[in-house]
Short mmCIF file of C-alpha atoms in Angstrom, two decimals:
data_model
loop_
_atom_site.label_atom_id
_atom_site.label_comp_id
_atom_site.label_asym_id
_atom_site.label_seq_id
_atom_site.Cartn_x
_atom_site.Cartn_y
_atom_site.Cartn_z
CA ALA A 1 -62.33 -222.19 115.23
CA GLN A 2 -59.09 -222.27 113.31
CA THR A 3 -57.85 -219.32 111.41
CA VAL A 4 -55.03 -218.81 108.91
CA THR A 5 -53.56 -215.34 108.50
CA GLN A 6 -51.28 -214.23 105.59
CA SER A 7 -50.30 -210.61 106.38
CA GLN A 8 -48.57 -209.85 103.12
CA PRO A 9 -51.18 -209.19 100.32
CA GLU A 10 -48.40 -208.75 97.77
CA MET A 11 -44.64 -209.19 97.56
CA SER A 12 -42.05 -208.77 94.85
CA VAL A 13 -38.67 -210.36 94.53
CA GLN A 14 -35.88 -210.11 91.98
CA GLU A 15 -35.35 -213.22 89.79
CA ALA A 16 -32.73 -215.59 91.40
CA GLU A 17 -33.21 -213.94 94.82
CA THR A 18 -34.77 -215.63 97.87
CA VAL A 19 -38.15 -214.59 99.18
CA THR A 20 -40.07 -215.68 102.29
CA LEU A 21 -43.89 -215.67 102.68
CA SER A 22 -45.37 -215.45 106.03
CA CYS A 23 -48.24 -217.49 107.48
CA THR A 24 -49.63 -217.65 111.00
CA TYR A 25 -52.49 -219.74 112.27
CA ASP A 26 -54.60 -220.20 115.31
CA THR A 27 -55.67 -223.62 116.58
CA SER A 28 -56.22 -225.43 119.89
CA GLU A 29 -55.56 -228.78 118.17
CA SER A 30 -52.15 -230.65 118.42
CA ASP A 31 -52.46 -232.75 115.37
CA TYR A 32 -52.97 -231.05 111.97
CA TYR A 33 -51.50 -230.49 108.58
CA LEU A 34 -50.30 -227.31 106.90
CA PHE A 35 -50.08 -226.63 103.20
CA TRP A 36 -48.83 -224.08 100.72
CA TYR A 37 -50.63 -223.92 97.49
CA LYS A 38 -49.70 -222.08 94.45
CA GLN A 39 -52.17 -220.75 91.88
CA PRO A 40 -50.53 -219.06 88.88
CA PRO A 41 -52.63 -216.42 86.96
CA SER A 42 -55.47 -218.25 85.07
CA ARG A 43 -53.95 -221.55 85.86
CA GLN A 44 -54.50 -224.51 88.20
CA MET A 45 -54.06 -224.55 92.04
CA ILE A 46 -51.30 -226.86 92.87
CA LEU A 47 -49.79 -228.12 96.14
CA VAL A 48 -46.31 -226.76 96.70
CA ILE A 49 -45.49 -228.23 100.03
CA ARG A 50 -46.96 -230.09 102.98
CA GLN A 51 -46.07 -230.19 106.71
CA GLU A 52 -47.32 -232.59 109.32
CA ALA A 53 -47.48 -231.02 112.73
CA TYR A 54 -46.06 -233.84 114.52
CA LYS A 55 -42.90 -233.66 112.46
CA GLN A 56 -40.20 -231.32 113.83
CA GLN A 57 -38.24 -231.46 110.60
CA ASN A 58 -39.07 -228.69 108.14
CA ALA A 59 -40.42 -229.92 104.84
CA THR A 60 -38.42 -229.20 101.69
CA GLU A 61 -39.28 -229.58 98.04
CA ASN A 62 -36.49 -228.59 95.71
CA ARG A 63 -36.28 -224.70 95.89
CA PHE A 64 -39.23 -224.53 98.29
CA SER A 65 -38.86 -224.96 102.02
CA VAL A 66 -40.82 -224.06 105.06
CA ASN A 67 -39.95 -222.79 108.51
CA PHE A 68 -42.49 -224.49 110.81
CA GLN A 69 -42.48 -223.07 114.40
CA LYS A 70 -45.37 -225.04 116.18
CA ALA A 71 -45.11 -223.15 119.51
CA ALA A 72 -45.37 -219.87 117.67
CA LYS A 73 -47.99 -221.19 115.24
CA SER A 74 -45.98 -219.91 112.23
CA PHE A 75 -45.48 -221.58 108.87
CA SER A 76 -43.58 -219.51 106.40
CA LEU A 77 -42.55 -220.52 102.85
CA LYS A 78 -39.11 -219.75 101.52
CA ILE A 79 -38.57 -219.79 97.76
CA SER A 80 -34.87 -219.88 96.76
CA ASP A 81 -33.45 -218.93 93.31
CA SER A 82 -36.78 -217.31 92.36
CA GLN A 83 -37.81 -217.96 88.76
CA LEU A 84 -40.31 -216.24 86.59
CA GLY A 85 -42.60 -219.17 86.78
CA ASP A 86 -42.94 -218.75 90.54
CA ALA A 87 -45.07 -215.68 89.95
CA ALA A 88 -48.46 -216.74 91.37
CA MET A 89 -50.88 -216.37 94.27
CA TYR A 90 -49.74 -218.39 97.26
CA PHE A 91 -52.23 -219.65 99.75
CA CYS A 92 -51.36 -221.11 103.18
CA ALA A 93 -53.81 -223.68 104.30
CA TYR A 94 -54.71 -225.71 107.48
CA ARG A 95 -56.38 -228.91 107.89
CA SER A 96 -57.17 -230.88 111.20
CA GLU A 97 -56.11 -234.49 111.60
CA GLY A 98 -58.84 -236.63 112.98
CA GLY A 99 -61.27 -233.80 113.19
CA ARG A 100 -64.95 -233.77 112.58
CA ASP A 101 -64.96 -232.65 108.96
CA ASP A 102 -63.08 -232.42 105.70
CA LYS A 103 -62.53 -228.73 105.58
CA ILE A 104 -59.30 -227.00 104.50
CA ILE A 105 -58.99 -223.42 105.95
CA PHE A 106 -57.21 -221.05 103.53
CA GLY A 107 -55.49 -217.76 104.25
CA LYS A 108 -56.42 -214.76 101.96
CA GLY A 109 -53.23 -215.36 99.89
CA THR A 110 -50.20 -213.51 98.92
CA ARG A 111 -49.55 -212.43 95.41
CA LEU A 112 -45.94 -212.94 94.34
CA HIS A 113 -44.38 -210.89 91.60
CA ILE A 114 -41.12 -211.93 90.13
CA LEU A 115 -38.99 -209.00 88.61
CA PRO A 116 -36.80 -209.87 85.85
CA ASP B 1 -52.31 -240.12 88.30
CA THR B 2 -52.84 -236.92 90.39
CA GLU B 3 -55.29 -235.28 88.03
CA VAL B 4 -58.61 -233.76 88.61
CA THR B 5 -60.56 -232.84 85.46
CA GLN B 6 -63.35 -230.36 85.00
CA THR B 7 -65.64 -229.61 82.04
CA PRO B 8 -66.39 -227.25 80.60
CA LYS B 9 -63.51 -224.88 80.95
CA HIS B 10 -65.71 -221.91 80.24
CA LEU B 11 -69.42 -221.43 80.55
CA VAL B 12 -71.60 -218.43 79.69
CA MET B 13 -75.17 -218.84 80.65
CA GLY B 14 -78.25 -216.64 80.99
CA MET B 15 -80.17 -216.39 84.28
CA THR B 16 -82.93 -218.71 83.18
CA ASN B 17 -80.66 -221.41 81.81
CA LYS B 18 -79.91 -224.72 83.43
CA LYS B 19 -76.40 -226.12 83.04
CA SER B 20 -74.21 -228.52 84.93
CA LEU B 21 -70.52 -228.61 85.80
CA LYS B 22 -68.64 -231.90 85.81
CA CYS B 23 -65.60 -233.04 87.76
CA GLU B 24 -63.80 -236.39 87.63
CA GLN B 25 -60.85 -237.86 89.49
CA HIS B 26 -59.25 -241.39 89.38
CA MET B 27 -57.01 -241.24 92.48
CA GLY B 28 -59.26 -243.35 94.57
CA HIS B 29 -60.12 -240.30 96.73
CA ARG B 30 -63.40 -240.62 98.67
CA ALA B 31 -63.91 -236.87 99.45
CA MET B 32 -64.77 -234.35 96.75
CA TYR B 33 -65.38 -230.69 96.94
CA TRP B 34 -66.96 -227.71 95.19
CA TYR B 35 -65.46 -224.32 95.64
CA LYS B 36 -66.28 -220.96 94.34
CA GLN B 37 -63.41 -218.46 93.68
CA LYS B 38 -63.59 -214.83 92.99
CA ALA B 39 -60.66 -212.92 91.51
CA LYS B 40 -57.63 -212.53 93.95
CA LYS B 41 -59.59 -214.37 96.77
CA PRO B 42 -59.08 -217.75 98.31
CA PRO B 43 -61.53 -220.54 97.35
CA GLU B 44 -64.78 -220.55 99.27
CA LEU B 45 -66.09 -223.97 100.17
CA MET B 46 -69.52 -224.72 98.85
CA PHE B 47 -70.14 -228.52 99.22
CA VAL B 48 -68.28 -231.65 100.52
CA TYR B 49 -69.09 -235.21 99.65
CA SER B 50 -67.53 -238.00 101.67
CA TYR B 51 -68.05 -241.45 100.47
CA GLU B 52 -70.58 -240.29 97.95
CA LYS B 53 -72.69 -238.68 100.71
CA LEU B 54 -73.15 -234.89 101.12
CA SER B 55 -71.28 -234.15 104.37
CA ILE B 56 -71.06 -230.33 104.25
CA ASN B 57 -73.38 -227.68 102.65
CA GLU B 58 -71.96 -224.19 103.41
CA SER B 59 -75.52 -222.59 103.23
CA VAL B 60 -75.28 -222.50 99.38
CA PRO B 61 -78.42 -221.12 97.63
CA SER B 62 -80.63 -223.86 96.24
CA ARG B 63 -79.96 -222.66 92.58
CA PHE B 64 -76.76 -224.75 93.11
CA SER B 65 -77.46 -228.42 93.34
CA PRO B 66 -74.56 -230.96 93.86
CA GLU B 67 -74.62 -234.53 92.94
CA CYS B 68 -72.11 -237.30 93.40
CA PRO B 69 -73.15 -240.27 91.14
CA ASN B 70 -70.07 -242.42 92.13
CA SER B 71 -66.68 -242.23 93.83
CA SER B 72 -65.02 -240.66 90.79
CA LEU B 73 -67.58 -238.13 89.68
CA LEU B 74 -68.97 -234.94 90.96
CA ASN B 75 -71.58 -232.74 89.35
CA LEU B 76 -72.85 -229.19 90.09
CA HIS B 77 -76.19 -228.37 88.60
CA LEU B 78 -76.98 -224.74 87.98
CA HIS B 79 -80.36 -223.16 87.57
CA ALA B 80 -81.58 -219.55 87.61
CA LEU B 81 -78.23 -218.16 88.57
CA GLN B 82 -77.57 -214.48 89.35
CA PRO B 83 -74.84 -212.34 87.78
CA GLU B 84 -73.05 -212.30 91.14
CA ASP B 85 -72.59 -216.03 90.77
CA SER B 86 -70.05 -215.43 88.01
CA ALA B 87 -66.80 -216.89 89.31
CA LEU B 88 -64.27 -219.69 88.95
CA TYR B 89 -65.72 -222.91 90.14
CA LEU B 90 -63.15 -225.37 91.50
CA CYS B 91 -63.44 -229.00 92.04
CA ALA B 92 -61.12 -230.74 94.46
CA SER B 93 -60.60 -234.31 95.91
CA SER B 94 -58.78 -235.80 98.76
CA GLN B 95 -58.93 -238.67 101.18
CA PRO B 96 -61.60 -238.12 103.79
CA GLN B 97 -60.76 -237.20 107.37
CA SER B 98 -62.16 -240.53 108.51
CA LEU B 99 -59.51 -242.43 106.68
CA SER B 100 -56.52 -242.60 108.97
CA GLY B 101 -53.03 -242.58 107.76
CA SER B 102 -53.62 -240.22 104.87
CA SER B 103 -52.27 -236.71 104.51
CA TYR B 104 -55.56 -235.22 103.34
CA GLU B 105 -54.11 -232.71 100.84
CA GLN B 106 -56.61 -231.58 98.27
CA TYR B 107 -55.98 -231.88 94.54
CA PHE B 108 -57.62 -229.25 92.45
CA GLY B 109 -59.04 -229.29 89.03
CA PRO B 110 -58.39 -226.43 86.55
CA GLY B 111 -61.83 -224.94 87.22
CA THR B 112 -64.75 -223.85 85.23
CA ARG B 113 -64.94 -220.03 84.47
CA LEU B 114 -68.64 -219.20 84.70
CA THR B 115 -70.09 -216.06 83.48
CA VAL B 116 -73.88 -215.42 84.17
CA THR B 117 -75.32 -212.79 81.87
#
């Protein structure tokens, strides 16, 4: 069975600085998708970034980028120029491609605090 | 339109009440999900509907009863809940695994904050 591990329950970063959130996963599959979701306090969970396992190029969305290391089964999220609005719970998630079911597997989350 | 809507936003119910949560999406997604989320925890999957058929039930107690009337709507019927059922209930949608060429990311609604008294 697949697992997703986020080893940092909480992190803090100064506004305008760069922060990296860690995520590792375990799978025997070769084709899958990885996601980072953001859930601000009392607000909606939104997709931040998506990575297809077959793509070697790391995904980037504005200030958010990932470092995808398939052999190491690592998928970290880098947030550049941190802003107060980035304060949220961040969940790393895994989904099979062509698997038997429609489940997404979530990590336990990392709560990110932005210090003004 | 990447919106999933949920009603009501908040719900307070007694342990003998019957209520329903509603979810709607118009993205053409054919998989819809119910999750339960406790504070500072990841969402826990409850049910998955794929092409309007229940495909996954994660051993959820029968006091929770899902329904998918059509491809855009998802309901969760609640009856005789317990205080420990108080949580944020999230609906999500995506393309199903069986539909090749999709990226399968799930889009979440804002949730219904349920309090059982």
